[in-house]
mmCIF file of C-alpha atoms in Angstrom:
data_model
loop_
_atom_site.group_PDB
_atom_site.id
_atom_site.type_symbol
_atom_site.label_atom_id
_atom_site.label_comp_id
_atom_site.label_asym_id
_atom_site.label_seq_id
_atom_site.Cartn_x
_atom_site.Cartn_y
_atom_site.Cartn_z
ATOM 1 C CA MET A 1 -34.749 6.806 -46.875
ATOM 2 C CA SER A 2 -34.057 3.048 -46.249
ATOM 3 C CA ASP A 3 -34.058 0.851 -49.068
ATOM 4 C CA ILE A 4 -36.877 -1.162 -47.339
ATOM 5 C CA ILE A 5 -39.216 1.654 -47.489
ATOM 6 C CA LYS A 6 -38.520 2.528 -51.019
ATOM 7 C CA THR A 7 -39.463 -1.162 -51.929
ATOM 8 C CA GLN A 8 -42.493 -0.797 -49.842
ATOM 9 C CA GLN A 9 -43.261 2.307 -51.329
ATOM 10 C CA GLY A 10 -42.962 1.323 -55.177
ATOM 11 C CA LEU A 11 -44.926 -1.935 -54.480
ATOM 12 C CA ALA A 12 -47.892 -0.152 -52.845
ATOM 13 C CA ARG A 13 -47.989 2.278 -55.713
ATOM 14 C CA LYS A 14 -47.662 -0.575 -58.264
ATOM 15 C CA ALA A 15 -50.505 -2.447 -56.596
ATOM 16 C CA GLU A 16 -52.874 0.511 -56.462
ATOM 17 C CA ALA A 17 -52.470 1.746 -60.087
ATOM 18 C CA GLN A 18 -52.709 -2.060 -61.233
ATOM 19 C CA ARG A 19 -55.021 -3.891 -59.228
ATOM 20 C CA ALA A 20 -54.805 -6.680 -61.112
ATOM 21 C CA HIS A 21 -51.131 -6.845 -61.466
ATOM 22 C CA ARG A 22 -49.382 -10.116 -60.457
ATOM 23 C CA PHE A 23 -46.075 -9.649 -58.913
ATOM 24 C CA GLU A 24 -43.412 -11.533 -59.583
ATOM 25 C CA ASP A 25 -39.623 -12.227 -58.709
ATOM 26 C CA LEU A 26 -40.233 -10.873 -55.153
ATOM 27 C CA TYR A 27 -38.346 -13.589 -53.214
ATOM 28 C CA HIS A 28 -35.035 -12.245 -53.530
ATOM 29 C CA VAL A 29 -36.130 -9.198 -51.639
ATOM 30 C CA ILE A 30 -36.741 -11.067 -48.275
ATOM 31 C CA CYS A 31 -33.390 -12.610 -48.622
ATOM 32 C CA LYS A 32 -31.274 -9.397 -48.364
ATOM 33 C CA ARG A 33 -29.838 -9.088 -45.371
ATOM 34 C CA GLU A 34 -30.924 -5.480 -44.258
ATOM 35 C CA TRP A 35 -34.564 -6.634 -44.607
ATOM 36 C CA VAL A 36 -33.616 -10.078 -42.320
ATOM 37 C CA GLU A 37 -31.954 -7.491 -39.540
ATOM 38 C CA GLU A 38 -35.313 -5.367 -39.590
ATOM 39 C CA ALA A 39 -37.675 -8.278 -39.495
ATOM 40 C CA LEU A 40 -35.562 -9.745 -36.450
ATOM 41 C CA ARG A 41 -35.674 -6.033 -34.800
ATOM 42 C CA HIS A 42 -39.231 -6.186 -35.043
ATOM 43 C CA VAL A 43 -39.523 -9.587 -33.652
ATOM 44 C CA LEU A 44 -37.520 -9.122 -30.674
ATOM 45 C CA GLU A 45 -38.968 -5.720 -29.904
ATOM 46 C CA ASN A 46 -42.515 -7.487 -29.487
ATOM 47 C CA ASP A 47 -44.027 -8.124 -26.031
ATOM 48 C CA GLY A 48 -44.316 -11.648 -26.854
ATOM 49 C CA ALA A 49 -40.231 -12.230 -27.683
ATOM 50 C CA GLY A 50 -39.521 -13.395 -24.254
ATOM 51 C CA THR A 51 -41.877 -16.420 -25.058
ATOM 52 C CA PRO A 52 -39.731 -19.218 -26.377
ATOM 53 C CA GLY A 53 -40.602 -21.556 -29.485
ATOM 54 C CA VAL A 54 -40.428 -25.224 -29.453
ATOM 55 C CA ASP A 55 -36.259 -24.707 -29.501
ATOM 56 C CA GLY A 56 -36.414 -22.837 -26.456
ATOM 57 C CA MET A 57 -34.852 -19.361 -27.827
ATOM 58 C CA SER A 58 -36.485 -16.208 -26.544
ATOM 59 C CA TRP A 59 -35.245 -12.651 -26.590
ATOM 60 C CA LYS A 60 -32.982 -13.422 -23.923
ATOM 61 C CA ALA A 61 -30.512 -15.159 -26.283
ATOM 62 C CA PHE A 62 -30.011 -12.195 -27.909
ATOM 63 C CA HIS A 63 -29.417 -10.151 -24.829
ATOM 64 C CA ASP A 64 -27.393 -12.440 -22.359
ATOM 65 C CA VAL A 65 -26.588 -10.888 -19.274
ATOM 66 C CA GLU A 66 -23.708 -13.183 -18.863
ATOM 67 C CA LYS A 67 -21.909 -11.765 -21.973
ATOM 68 C CA ASN A 68 -20.893 -8.823 -23.099
ATOM 69 C CA ASP A 69 -22.135 -6.723 -26.190
ATOM 70 C CA PHE A 70 -19.866 -7.928 -28.558
ATOM 71 C CA GLU A 71 -20.584 -11.407 -27.510
ATOM 72 C CA ASN A 72 -24.393 -10.539 -28.147
ATOM 73 C CA ASP A 73 -23.646 -8.954 -31.195
ATOM 74 C CA LYS A 74 -21.946 -11.799 -32.819
ATOM 75 C CA PHE A 75 -24.837 -14.142 -31.970
ATOM 76 C CA ARG A 76 -27.123 -11.512 -33.512
ATOM 77 C CA SER A 77 -24.642 -11.641 -36.772
ATOM 78 C CA GLN A 78 -24.580 -15.293 -36.836
ATOM 79 C CA PHE A 79 -28.140 -15.905 -36.520
ATOM 80 C CA ILE A 80 -28.887 -13.265 -39.073
ATOM 81 C CA ASP A 81 -26.281 -14.993 -41.273
ATOM 82 C CA GLU A 82 -27.934 -18.662 -40.927
ATOM 83 C CA LEU A 83 -31.244 -17.478 -41.603
ATOM 84 C CA GLN A 84 -30.367 -15.609 -44.880
ATOM 85 C CA GLN A 85 -28.157 -18.182 -45.951
ATOM 86 C CA GLU A 86 -31.372 -20.403 -45.596
ATOM 87 C CA LEU A 87 -33.492 -18.194 -47.458
ATOM 88 C CA LYS A 88 -31.219 -18.006 -50.412
ATOM 89 C CA THR A 89 -30.693 -21.597 -50.769
ATOM 90 C CA GLN A 90 -34.403 -22.215 -50.253
ATOM 91 C CA THR A 91 -33.346 -24.717 -47.290
ATOM 92 C CA PHE A 92 -35.571 -22.822 -44.429
ATOM 93 C CA LYS A 93 -38.112 -24.793 -43.033
ATOM 94 C CA PRO A 94 -40.476 -23.991 -40.197
ATOM 95 C CA SER A 95 -40.378 -25.717 -36.914
ATOM 96 C CA PRO A 96 -43.650 -26.957 -35.413
ATOM 97 C CA VAL A 97 -45.607 -24.700 -32.994
ATOM 98 C CA ARG A 98 -45.216 -25.002 -29.326
ATOM 99 C CA ARG A 99 -49.219 -25.026 -28.175
ATOM 100 C CA VAL A 100 -50.116 -23.626 -25.172
ATOM 101 C CA GLU A 101 -53.614 -23.172 -23.590
ATOM 102 C CA ILE A 102 -54.542 -19.412 -22.405
ATOM 103 C CA PRO A 103 -57.802 -18.088 -20.372
ATOM 104 C CA LYS A 104 -60.449 -16.247 -22.797
ATOM 105 C CA PRO A 105 -61.124 -12.845 -21.581
ATOM 106 C CA GLY A 106 -64.323 -12.689 -19.607
ATOM 107 C CA THR A 107 -64.850 -16.503 -19.848
ATOM 108 C CA ASP A 108 -63.551 -19.666 -17.575
ATOM 109 C CA LYS A 109 -62.685 -21.135 -20.942
ATOM 110 C CA LYS A 110 -59.002 -21.327 -22.678
ATOM 111 C CA ARG A 111 -58.018 -21.061 -26.168
ATOM 112 C CA PRO A 112 -54.894 -22.474 -27.600
ATOM 113 C CA LEU A 113 -52.271 -20.490 -28.634
ATOM 114 C CA GLY A 114 -49.276 -21.426 -31.213
ATOM 115 C CA ILE A 115 -46.003 -20.137 -30.511
ATOM 116 C CA PRO A 116 -43.486 -20.096 -33.278
ATOM 117 C CA THR A 117 -39.623 -19.923 -32.724
ATOM 118 C CA ILE A 118 -37.817 -16.644 -33.204
ATOM 119 C CA LYS A 119 -36.486 -17.808 -36.415
ATOM 120 C CA ASP A 120 -40.082 -18.599 -37.471
ATOM 121 C CA ARG A 121 -41.281 -15.377 -36.428
ATOM 122 C CA THR A 122 -38.584 -13.636 -38.351
ATOM 123 C CA VAL A 123 -39.778 -15.148 -41.811
ATOM 124 C CA GLN A 124 -43.530 -14.580 -40.930
ATOM 125 C CA THR A 125 -42.460 -10.863 -40.442
ATOM 126 C CA LEU A 126 -40.448 -10.593 -43.860
ATOM 127 C CA LEU A 127 -43.240 -11.996 -45.796
ATOM 128 C CA LYS A 128 -45.626 -9.375 -43.975
ATOM 129 C CA MET A 129 -42.861 -6.660 -44.609
ATOM 130 C CA LEU A 130 -43.385 -7.427 -48.435
ATOM 131 C CA MET A 131 -47.101 -8.599 -48.948
ATOM 132 C CA GLU A 132 -48.640 -5.547 -46.558
ATOM 133 C CA PRO A 133 -47.791 -2.883 -49.152
ATOM 134 C CA ILE A 134 -49.572 -4.914 -51.934
ATOM 135 C CA TRP A 135 -52.424 -6.038 -49.855
ATOM 136 C CA GLU A 136 -53.191 -2.303 -48.299
ATOM 137 C CA ALA A 137 -54.619 -1.215 -52.069
ATOM 138 C CA ASP A 138 -56.770 -4.003 -52.051
ATOM 139 C CA PHE A 139 -58.841 -3.823 -48.860
ATOM 140 C CA TYR A 140 -61.875 -1.422 -48.539
ATOM 141 C CA HIS A 141 -61.445 1.581 -47.440
ATOM 142 C CA PHE A 142 -64.172 0.597 -44.422
ATOM 143 C CA SER A 143 -61.787 -2.784 -43.535
ATOM 144 C CA ASN A 144 -59.865 -2.015 -40.430
ATOM 145 C CA GLY A 145 -59.246 -5.345 -38.759
ATOM 146 C CA PHE A 146 -55.324 -6.338 -38.303
ATOM 147 C CA ARG A 147 -54.281 -3.467 -40.654
ATOM 148 C CA PRO A 148 -51.336 -1.221 -39.745
ATOM 149 C CA GLY A 149 -52.254 1.737 -37.971
ATOM 150 C CA ARG A 150 -56.309 1.085 -37.609
ATOM 151 C CA CYS A 151 -58.003 0.111 -34.322
ATOM 152 C CA THR A 152 -61.718 -0.387 -32.859
ATOM 153 C CA MET A 153 -62.517 3.034 -32.931
ATOM 154 C CA ASP A 154 -62.200 3.654 -36.797
ATOM 155 C CA CYS A 155 -65.168 0.840 -36.697
ATOM 156 C CA ILE A 156 -66.987 3.083 -34.200
ATOM 157 C CA GLN A 157 -66.491 6.282 -35.681
ATOM 158 C CA PRO A 158 -68.844 5.970 -38.787
ATOM 159 C CA LEU A 159 -71.536 5.132 -36.457
ATOM 160 C CA TYR A 160 -71.696 8.855 -35.505
ATOM 161 C CA THR A 161 -72.433 10.060 -38.980
ATOM 162 C CA LEU A 162 -74.964 7.426 -39.429
ATOM 163 C CA PHE A 163 -76.902 7.499 -36.324
ATOM 164 C CA ASN A 164 -78.156 11.063 -37.041
ATOM 165 C CA THR A 165 -81.784 12.217 -37.183
ATOM 166 C CA THR A 166 -82.010 11.967 -40.949
ATOM 167 C CA THR A 167 -80.393 8.654 -41.718
ATOM 168 C CA GLY A 168 -82.972 6.802 -39.583
ATOM 169 C CA TYR A 169 -80.394 3.927 -38.166
ATOM 170 C CA ARG A 170 -80.860 3.058 -34.597
ATOM 171 C CA TRP A 171 -79.398 -0.645 -34.632
ATOM 172 C CA VAL A 172 -75.671 -1.747 -34.635
ATOM 173 C CA ILE A 173 -75.427 -5.685 -34.987
ATOM 174 C CA GLU A 174 -72.060 -7.250 -34.043
ATOM 175 C CA GLY A 175 -71.588 -10.688 -35.146
ATOM 176 C CA ASP A 176 -68.364 -13.326 -34.366
ATOM 177 C CA ILE A 177 -67.292 -16.355 -36.708
ATOM 178 C CA ARG A 178 -66.418 -18.905 -33.919
ATOM 179 C CA ALA A 179 -62.819 -20.352 -34.813
ATOM 180 C CA CYS A 180 -62.805 -18.153 -38.167
ATOM 181 C CA PHE A 181 -58.897 -18.517 -38.660
ATOM 182 C CA ASP A 182 -59.489 -22.111 -38.259
ATOM 183 C CA ARG A 183 -61.691 -22.551 -40.787
ATOM 184 C CA ILE A 184 -60.408 -20.777 -43.540
ATOM 185 C CA PRO A 185 -59.713 -23.121 -46.265
ATOM 186 C CA HIS A 186 -55.989 -23.335 -46.732
ATOM 187 C CA ASN A 187 -55.728 -24.096 -50.362
ATOM 188 C CA LYS A 188 -58.329 -21.510 -51.248
ATOM 189 C CA LEU A 189 -56.301 -18.795 -49.291
ATOM 190 C CA LEU A 190 -52.950 -19.923 -51.109
ATOM 191 C CA SER A 191 -54.879 -19.352 -54.554
ATOM 192 C CA ALA A 192 -55.989 -15.756 -53.533
ATOM 193 C CA VAL A 193 -52.309 -15.209 -52.298
ATOM 194 C CA ALA A 194 -50.958 -16.594 -55.862
ATOM 195 C CA ARG A 195 -53.493 -14.137 -57.731
ATOM 196 C CA ARG A 196 -51.247 -11.129 -56.703
ATOM 197 C CA ILE A 197 -48.018 -12.778 -55.769
ATOM 198 C CA ALA A 198 -46.997 -15.720 -58.164
ATOM 199 C CA GLU A 199 -43.836 -17.094 -56.282
ATOM 200 C CA PHE A 200 -45.059 -17.423 -52.584
ATOM 201 C CA SER A 201 -48.180 -19.530 -52.925
ATOM 202 C CA HIS A 202 -45.639 -22.724 -52.655
ATOM 203 C CA SER A 203 -43.548 -20.579 -49.765
ATOM 204 C CA LEU A 204 -46.361 -20.032 -47.658
ATOM 205 C CA SER A 205 -47.776 -23.140 -47.602
ATOM 206 C CA ALA A 206 -44.961 -24.322 -44.881
ATOM 207 C CA PHE A 207 -46.801 -22.252 -42.600
#
């Protein structure tokens, strides 16, 4: 079992056993090389890795067909070394997000999409790797959105039980909050994060 999985499992157990516990001294975890390597691997395996951010770097920079495996491995290692050093010295600063307009399915409208750089996506993935096990313990069992191993059908499945002849349920109401994520107060979100993880409210404010 890798150190990453062991750490994540330990965080999950602690979070579930002590729902009000405030985690401290976790920043050093995302500075570990194994964690940075794993985060970068996730980013480069994502379907969006071929789309560059403002720096023009994409998946192709790590798999340059004009270079041999040794040169590509060296580039990858240097990328990890530099990012790890920036994290350790707390000099990392995210780049501006590249903004593009993409079509909204089923309409003739478009919606803005922000595309971070590969480096920023790697740091975001690092934070996700660390924070997800903690917040999974806090979610209600019926909360399915944006959670690992869950999908739309997990929301629909309970309806089969509710729509039986004894409960009397006959209607399903679907709602949507317009520009939901755009309207979340950033300061309140960071305060909520700080209640669980002491040292990340400042780190996350950069994003």
